[in-house]
Short mmCIF file of N, CA and C in Angstrom, two decimals:
data_model
loop_
_atom_site.label_atom_id
_atom_site.label_comp_id
_atom_site.label_asym_id
_atom_site.label_seq_id
_atom_site.Cartn_x
_atom_site.Cartn_y
_atom_site.Cartn_z
N MET A 12 0.84 -1.17 0.00
CA MET A 12 0.00 0.00 0.00
C MET A 12 0.90 1.24 0.00
N GLN A 13 0.59 2.16 -0.85
CA GLN A 13 1.40 3.38 -0.93
C GLN A 13 0.86 4.43 0.02
N GLN A 14 1.78 5.16 0.59
CA GLN A 14 1.39 6.27 1.45
C GLN A 14 1.81 7.56 0.77
N ARG A 15 0.97 8.53 0.89
CA ARG A 15 1.28 9.81 0.28
C ARG A 15 1.62 10.82 1.38
N ALA A 16 2.63 11.58 1.13
CA ALA A 16 3.02 12.61 2.09
C ALA A 16 2.17 13.85 1.85
N ILE A 17 1.69 14.41 2.92
CA ILE A 17 0.90 15.63 2.83
C ILE A 17 1.82 16.79 3.19
N ILE A 18 2.01 17.68 2.26
CA ILE A 18 2.88 18.83 2.49
C ILE A 18 1.98 20.05 2.59
N ARG A 19 2.05 20.68 3.73
CA ARG A 19 1.23 21.87 3.95
C ARG A 19 2.08 23.11 3.63
N GLN A 20 1.49 23.99 2.86
CA GLN A 20 2.19 25.22 2.53
C GLN A 20 1.38 26.40 3.03
N ALA A 21 2.07 27.33 3.63
CA ALA A 21 1.39 28.53 4.09
C ALA A 21 1.18 29.46 2.91
N LEU A 22 -0.02 29.91 2.75
CA LEU A 22 -0.33 30.83 1.66
C LEU A 22 0.09 32.24 2.06
N PRO A 23 0.55 33.02 1.12
CA PRO A 23 0.94 34.40 1.46
C PRO A 23 -0.31 35.21 1.80
N PRO A 24 -0.16 36.23 2.64
CA PRO A 24 -1.33 37.04 3.01
C PRO A 24 -1.91 37.76 1.79
N ALA A 25 -3.21 37.98 1.83
CA ALA A 25 -3.88 38.65 0.72
C ALA A 25 -3.46 40.11 0.68
N LYS A 26 -3.16 40.61 -0.51
CA LYS A 26 -2.71 41.99 -0.65
C LYS A 26 -3.87 42.90 -1.05
N ASN A 27 -4.74 42.38 -1.84
CA ASN A 27 -5.86 43.19 -2.30
C ASN A 27 -7.17 42.54 -1.87
N VAL A 28 -8.11 43.35 -1.41
CA VAL A 28 -9.43 42.85 -1.04
C VAL A 28 -10.28 42.84 -2.30
N VAL A 29 -10.83 41.71 -2.63
CA VAL A 29 -11.66 41.57 -3.81
C VAL A 29 -13.11 41.56 -3.36
N LYS A 30 -13.89 42.51 -3.84
CA LYS A 30 -15.30 42.60 -3.49
C LYS A 30 -16.11 41.86 -4.54
N VAL A 31 -17.05 41.05 -4.04
CA VAL A 31 -17.84 40.23 -4.94
C VAL A 31 -19.31 40.55 -4.71
N GLY A 32 -20.08 40.65 -5.75
CA GLY A 32 -21.51 40.85 -5.61
C GLY A 32 -21.99 42.02 -6.44
N ALA A 33 -23.32 42.21 -6.45
CA ALA A 33 -23.91 43.25 -7.28
C ALA A 33 -23.53 44.63 -6.77
N ASN A 34 -23.59 44.84 -5.47
CA ASN A 34 -23.28 46.15 -4.89
C ASN A 34 -21.97 46.08 -4.13
N ALA A 35 -20.98 45.50 -4.70
CA ALA A 35 -19.72 45.28 -4.02
C ALA A 35 -19.03 46.58 -3.63
N ASP A 36 -19.24 47.64 -4.39
CA ASP A 36 -18.58 48.90 -4.07
C ASP A 36 -19.18 49.57 -2.85
N SER A 37 -20.46 49.28 -2.53
CA SER A 37 -21.11 49.93 -1.39
C SER A 37 -20.85 49.21 -0.06
N ILE A 38 -20.26 48.01 -0.11
CA ILE A 38 -19.99 47.25 1.11
C ILE A 38 -18.70 47.78 1.73
N PRO A 39 -18.73 48.13 3.01
CA PRO A 39 -17.50 48.61 3.64
C PRO A 39 -16.49 47.48 3.77
N SER A 40 -15.21 47.81 3.70
CA SER A 40 -14.18 46.78 3.74
C SER A 40 -13.90 46.29 5.15
N THR A 41 -14.22 47.06 6.17
CA THR A 41 -14.04 46.61 7.55
C THR A 41 -15.40 46.42 8.19
N PRO A 42 -15.54 45.41 9.02
CA PRO A 42 -16.84 45.18 9.66
C PRO A 42 -17.12 46.26 10.69
N THR A 43 -18.39 46.53 10.88
CA THR A 43 -18.80 47.53 11.88
C THR A 43 -19.35 46.80 13.09
N VAL A 44 -19.27 47.45 14.23
CA VAL A 44 -19.76 46.88 15.47
C VAL A 44 -21.26 47.11 15.55
N ALA A 45 -21.98 46.06 15.86
CA ALA A 45 -23.44 46.17 15.97
C ALA A 45 -23.79 46.98 17.21
N SER A 46 -24.88 47.69 17.14
CA SER A 46 -25.29 48.53 18.26
C SER A 46 -26.36 47.85 19.11
N SER A 47 -26.48 46.54 19.03
CA SER A 47 -27.49 45.84 19.82
C SER A 47 -27.03 45.76 21.28
N PRO A 48 -27.97 45.69 22.20
CA PRO A 48 -27.58 45.64 23.62
C PRO A 48 -26.93 44.29 23.96
N ILE A 49 -26.08 44.32 24.96
CA ILE A 49 -25.40 43.10 25.40
C ILE A 49 -26.38 42.26 26.21
N ILE A 50 -26.46 40.99 25.90
CA ILE A 50 -27.36 40.09 26.61
C ILE A 50 -26.65 39.56 27.84
N THR A 51 -27.25 39.75 28.98
CA THR A 51 -26.67 39.27 30.24
C THR A 51 -27.66 38.32 30.91
N PRO A 52 -27.16 37.37 31.69
CA PRO A 52 -28.07 36.48 32.40
C PRO A 52 -28.78 37.22 33.53
N PRO A 53 -29.91 36.71 33.96
CA PRO A 53 -30.63 37.38 35.04
C PRO A 53 -29.80 37.35 36.32
N PRO A 54 -29.97 38.33 37.18
CA PRO A 54 -29.19 38.36 38.42
C PRO A 54 -29.56 37.20 39.33
N ARG A 55 -28.56 36.71 40.05
CA ARG A 55 -28.78 35.60 40.99
C ARG A 55 -28.49 36.06 42.40
N SER A 56 -29.15 35.40 43.29
CA SER A 56 -28.89 35.66 44.70
C SER A 56 -27.66 34.86 45.12
N THR A 57 -26.78 35.47 45.87
CA THR A 57 -25.58 34.78 46.32
C THR A 57 -25.76 34.16 47.70
N GLN A 58 -26.94 34.28 48.25
CA GLN A 58 -27.19 33.73 49.58
C GLN A 58 -27.61 32.27 49.47
N ILE A 59 -27.15 31.45 50.41
CA ILE A 59 -27.53 30.04 50.46
C ILE A 59 -28.78 29.92 51.31
N ARG A 60 -29.74 29.21 50.77
CA ARG A 60 -30.99 29.03 51.52
C ARG A 60 -30.78 28.08 52.69
N GLN A 61 -31.32 28.41 53.81
CA GLN A 61 -31.22 27.59 55.02
C GLN A 61 -32.60 27.03 55.33
N ASN A 62 -33.00 25.97 54.61
CA ASN A 62 -34.32 25.39 54.83
C ASN A 62 -34.35 24.49 56.05
N ILE A 63 -33.28 23.74 56.30
CA ILE A 63 -33.27 22.77 57.39
C ILE A 63 -32.41 23.31 58.51
N GLN A 64 -33.00 23.42 59.65
CA GLN A 64 -32.26 23.88 60.83
C GLN A 64 -32.07 22.67 61.75
N ARG A 65 -30.84 22.19 61.88
CA ARG A 65 -30.52 21.07 62.75
C ARG A 65 -29.31 21.44 63.58
N ASN A 66 -29.27 20.89 64.74
CA ASN A 66 -28.07 21.10 65.53
C ASN A 66 -27.30 19.79 65.62
N ALA A 67 -26.12 19.86 66.18
CA ALA A 67 -25.26 18.68 66.23
C ALA A 67 -25.86 17.58 67.08
N GLY A 68 -26.61 17.92 68.09
CA GLY A 68 -27.22 16.92 68.96
C GLY A 68 -28.22 16.05 68.23
N GLN A 69 -29.06 16.67 67.41
CA GLN A 69 -30.05 15.91 66.65
C GLN A 69 -29.37 14.97 65.66
N ILE A 70 -28.36 15.46 64.97
CA ILE A 70 -27.66 14.63 64.00
C ILE A 70 -26.94 13.48 64.70
N SER A 71 -26.34 13.76 65.85
CA SER A 71 -25.65 12.71 66.61
C SER A 71 -26.64 11.65 67.07
N ASP A 72 -27.82 12.07 67.53
CA ASP A 72 -28.84 11.11 67.96
C ASP A 72 -29.29 10.24 66.79
N GLU A 73 -29.51 10.85 65.63
CA GLU A 73 -29.94 10.08 64.46
C GLU A 73 -28.87 9.08 64.03
N LEU A 74 -27.60 9.51 64.07
CA LEU A 74 -26.52 8.61 63.68
C LEU A 74 -26.37 7.45 64.66
N SER A 75 -26.50 7.72 65.95
CA SER A 75 -26.38 6.63 66.92
C SER A 75 -27.55 5.66 66.80
N GLU A 76 -28.74 6.16 66.47
CA GLU A 76 -29.89 5.28 66.26
C GLU A 76 -29.67 4.40 65.03
N LEU A 77 -29.16 5.00 63.95
CA LEU A 77 -28.86 4.21 62.75
C LEU A 77 -27.79 3.16 63.04
N ASN A 78 -26.78 3.52 63.81
CA ASN A 78 -25.73 2.58 64.16
C ASN A 78 -26.28 1.41 64.96
N ALA A 79 -27.19 1.69 65.89
CA ALA A 79 -27.80 0.62 66.69
C ALA A 79 -28.64 -0.30 65.80
N GLN A 80 -29.37 0.27 64.86
CA GLN A 80 -30.18 -0.55 63.95
C GLN A 80 -29.30 -1.43 63.08
N ILE A 81 -28.19 -0.88 62.60
CA ILE A 81 -27.27 -1.67 61.77
C ILE A 81 -26.66 -2.79 62.59
N SER A 82 -26.28 -2.50 63.84
CA SER A 82 -25.67 -3.53 64.68
C SER A 82 -26.65 -4.66 64.97
N SER A 83 -27.91 -4.30 65.28
CA SER A 83 -28.89 -5.35 65.57
C SER A 83 -29.18 -6.18 64.32
N HIS A 84 -29.22 -5.53 63.18
CA HIS A 84 -29.44 -6.26 61.93
C HIS A 84 -28.27 -7.19 61.64
N THR A 85 -27.05 -6.72 61.87
CA THR A 85 -25.86 -7.54 61.64
C THR A 85 -25.85 -8.75 62.57
N ASP A 86 -26.19 -8.52 63.84
CA ASP A 86 -26.22 -9.63 64.80
C ASP A 86 -27.27 -10.66 64.42
N ALA A 87 -28.45 -10.19 64.02
CA ALA A 87 -29.52 -11.11 63.63
C ALA A 87 -29.12 -11.90 62.39
N THR A 88 -28.47 -11.25 61.46
CA THR A 88 -28.04 -11.93 60.24
C THR A 88 -26.98 -12.98 60.55
N ALA A 89 -26.02 -12.63 61.41
CA ALA A 89 -24.97 -13.59 61.78
C ALA A 89 -25.56 -14.80 62.49
N THR A 90 -26.53 -14.57 63.37
CA THR A 90 -27.17 -15.68 64.08
C THR A 90 -27.90 -16.59 63.10
N ALA A 91 -28.62 -16.01 62.17
CA ALA A 91 -29.35 -16.81 61.18
C ALA A 91 -28.40 -17.61 60.30
N VAL A 92 -27.29 -17.02 59.91
CA VAL A 92 -26.33 -17.73 59.06
C VAL A 92 -25.69 -18.87 59.84
N ASN A 93 -25.35 -18.64 61.10
CA ASN A 93 -24.77 -19.71 61.92
C ASN A 93 -25.73 -20.88 62.07
N LYS A 94 -27.01 -20.58 62.28
CA LYS A 94 -28.00 -21.67 62.40
C LYS A 94 -28.08 -22.46 61.10
N LEU A 95 -28.10 -21.75 59.98
CA LEU A 95 -28.18 -22.44 58.69
C LEU A 95 -26.95 -23.31 58.45
N LEU A 96 -25.77 -22.79 58.77
CA LEU A 96 -24.56 -23.57 58.56
C LEU A 96 -24.50 -24.79 59.46
N ASN A 97 -24.94 -24.64 60.70
CA ASN A 97 -24.89 -25.78 61.63
C ASN A 97 -25.91 -26.85 61.27
N ASN A 98 -27.03 -26.45 60.69
CA ASN A 98 -28.06 -27.42 60.34
C ASN A 98 -27.85 -28.02 58.95
N LYS A 99 -27.07 -27.35 58.13
CA LYS A 99 -26.91 -27.80 56.75
C LYS A 99 -26.00 -29.02 56.71
N SER A 100 -26.39 -29.96 55.88
CA SER A 100 -25.56 -31.14 55.70
C SER A 100 -24.45 -30.82 54.73
N GLY A 101 -23.30 -31.33 55.04
CA GLY A 101 -22.14 -31.08 54.19
C GLY A 101 -21.95 -32.20 53.20
N ILE A 102 -20.71 -32.50 52.90
CA ILE A 102 -20.38 -33.49 51.89
C ILE A 102 -20.84 -34.89 52.31
N PHE A 103 -20.67 -35.23 53.58
CA PHE A 103 -20.96 -36.59 54.05
C PHE A 103 -22.26 -36.66 54.84
N ASP A 104 -23.22 -35.80 54.52
CA ASP A 104 -24.52 -35.75 55.20
C ASP A 104 -24.38 -35.55 56.70
N LYS A 105 -23.43 -34.75 57.09
CA LYS A 105 -23.25 -34.36 58.49
C LYS A 105 -23.28 -32.84 58.54
N PRO A 106 -23.66 -32.29 59.67
CA PRO A 106 -23.57 -30.83 59.81
C PRO A 106 -22.12 -30.38 59.69
N VAL A 107 -21.94 -29.14 59.33
CA VAL A 107 -20.60 -28.60 59.11
C VAL A 107 -19.77 -28.68 60.38
N ALA A 108 -20.39 -28.41 61.54
CA ALA A 108 -19.64 -28.47 62.80
C ALA A 108 -19.13 -29.88 63.06
N ALA A 109 -19.95 -30.90 62.76
CA ALA A 109 -19.53 -32.28 62.96
C ALA A 109 -18.40 -32.64 62.00
N GLN A 110 -18.47 -32.16 60.77
CA GLN A 110 -17.39 -32.41 59.82
C GLN A 110 -16.09 -31.77 60.29
N LEU A 111 -16.19 -30.58 60.85
CA LEU A 111 -14.99 -29.91 61.36
C LEU A 111 -14.37 -30.71 62.50
N ASP A 112 -15.21 -31.23 63.39
CA ASP A 112 -14.69 -32.07 64.47
C ASP A 112 -14.01 -33.32 63.92
N ASP A 113 -14.61 -33.95 62.92
CA ASP A 113 -14.01 -35.14 62.31
C ASP A 113 -12.65 -34.82 61.69
N ILE A 114 -12.57 -33.69 61.02
CA ILE A 114 -11.30 -33.31 60.38
C ILE A 114 -10.24 -33.05 61.44
N GLN A 115 -10.62 -32.38 62.52
CA GLN A 115 -9.64 -32.11 63.58
C GLN A 115 -9.18 -33.41 64.24
N ASN A 116 -10.11 -34.32 64.47
CA ASN A 116 -9.74 -35.62 65.06
C ASN A 116 -8.82 -36.40 64.13
N THR A 117 -9.13 -36.40 62.85
CA THR A 117 -8.29 -37.12 61.89
C THR A 117 -6.90 -36.52 61.83
N SER A 118 -6.81 -35.20 61.82
CA SER A 118 -5.48 -34.58 61.77
C SER A 118 -4.69 -34.86 63.04
N THR A 119 -5.37 -34.93 64.18
CA THR A 119 -4.69 -35.28 65.44
C THR A 119 -4.16 -36.70 65.38
N LYS A 120 -4.97 -37.63 64.84
CA LYS A 120 -4.53 -39.02 64.71
C LYS A 120 -3.32 -39.12 63.80
N ILE A 121 -3.33 -38.38 62.68
CA ILE A 121 -2.20 -38.41 61.75
C ILE A 121 -0.94 -37.86 62.42
N GLU A 122 -1.09 -36.80 63.18
CA GLU A 122 0.07 -36.24 63.89
C GLU A 122 0.63 -37.25 64.89
N ASN A 123 -0.26 -37.95 65.58
CA ASN A 123 0.20 -38.96 66.55
C ASN A 123 0.93 -40.09 65.84
N LEU A 124 0.41 -40.53 64.69
CA LEU A 124 1.07 -41.61 63.96
C LEU A 124 2.44 -41.19 63.44
N THR A 125 2.53 -39.98 62.92
CA THR A 125 3.82 -39.52 62.39
C THR A 125 4.83 -39.29 63.50
N SER A 126 4.37 -38.95 64.68
CA SER A 126 5.32 -38.74 65.78
C SER A 126 5.88 -40.06 66.30
N GLN A 127 5.18 -41.16 66.05
CA GLN A 127 5.67 -42.47 66.50
C GLN A 127 6.84 -42.95 65.66
N PHE A 128 6.95 -42.51 64.43
CA PHE A 128 8.01 -42.99 63.55
C PHE A 128 9.22 -42.16 63.65
#
């Protein structure tokens, strides 16, 4: 695939103004400033509205109440999950806690056997 080089050349500045059109002689060569009024946005108030009046005590009370609700919800969730895990049958149709005990007992037996040799 061929690539073509693009060479940019700066054109020399125009020396003569060429007027085009039917009444080209009556058109001024420099633009004039329009006399229309400047459009500005409507004025704004710089004051911040204070709709809610609260003090630090009210906010602190609300935050501590929310914290208590979150803690109670977390505790209830943890209790429910623990009950489900303890009642759920694992790989060998035993509760997870019983499987953990079996694994610990087996590892203790293996340690005892290896220490004998």
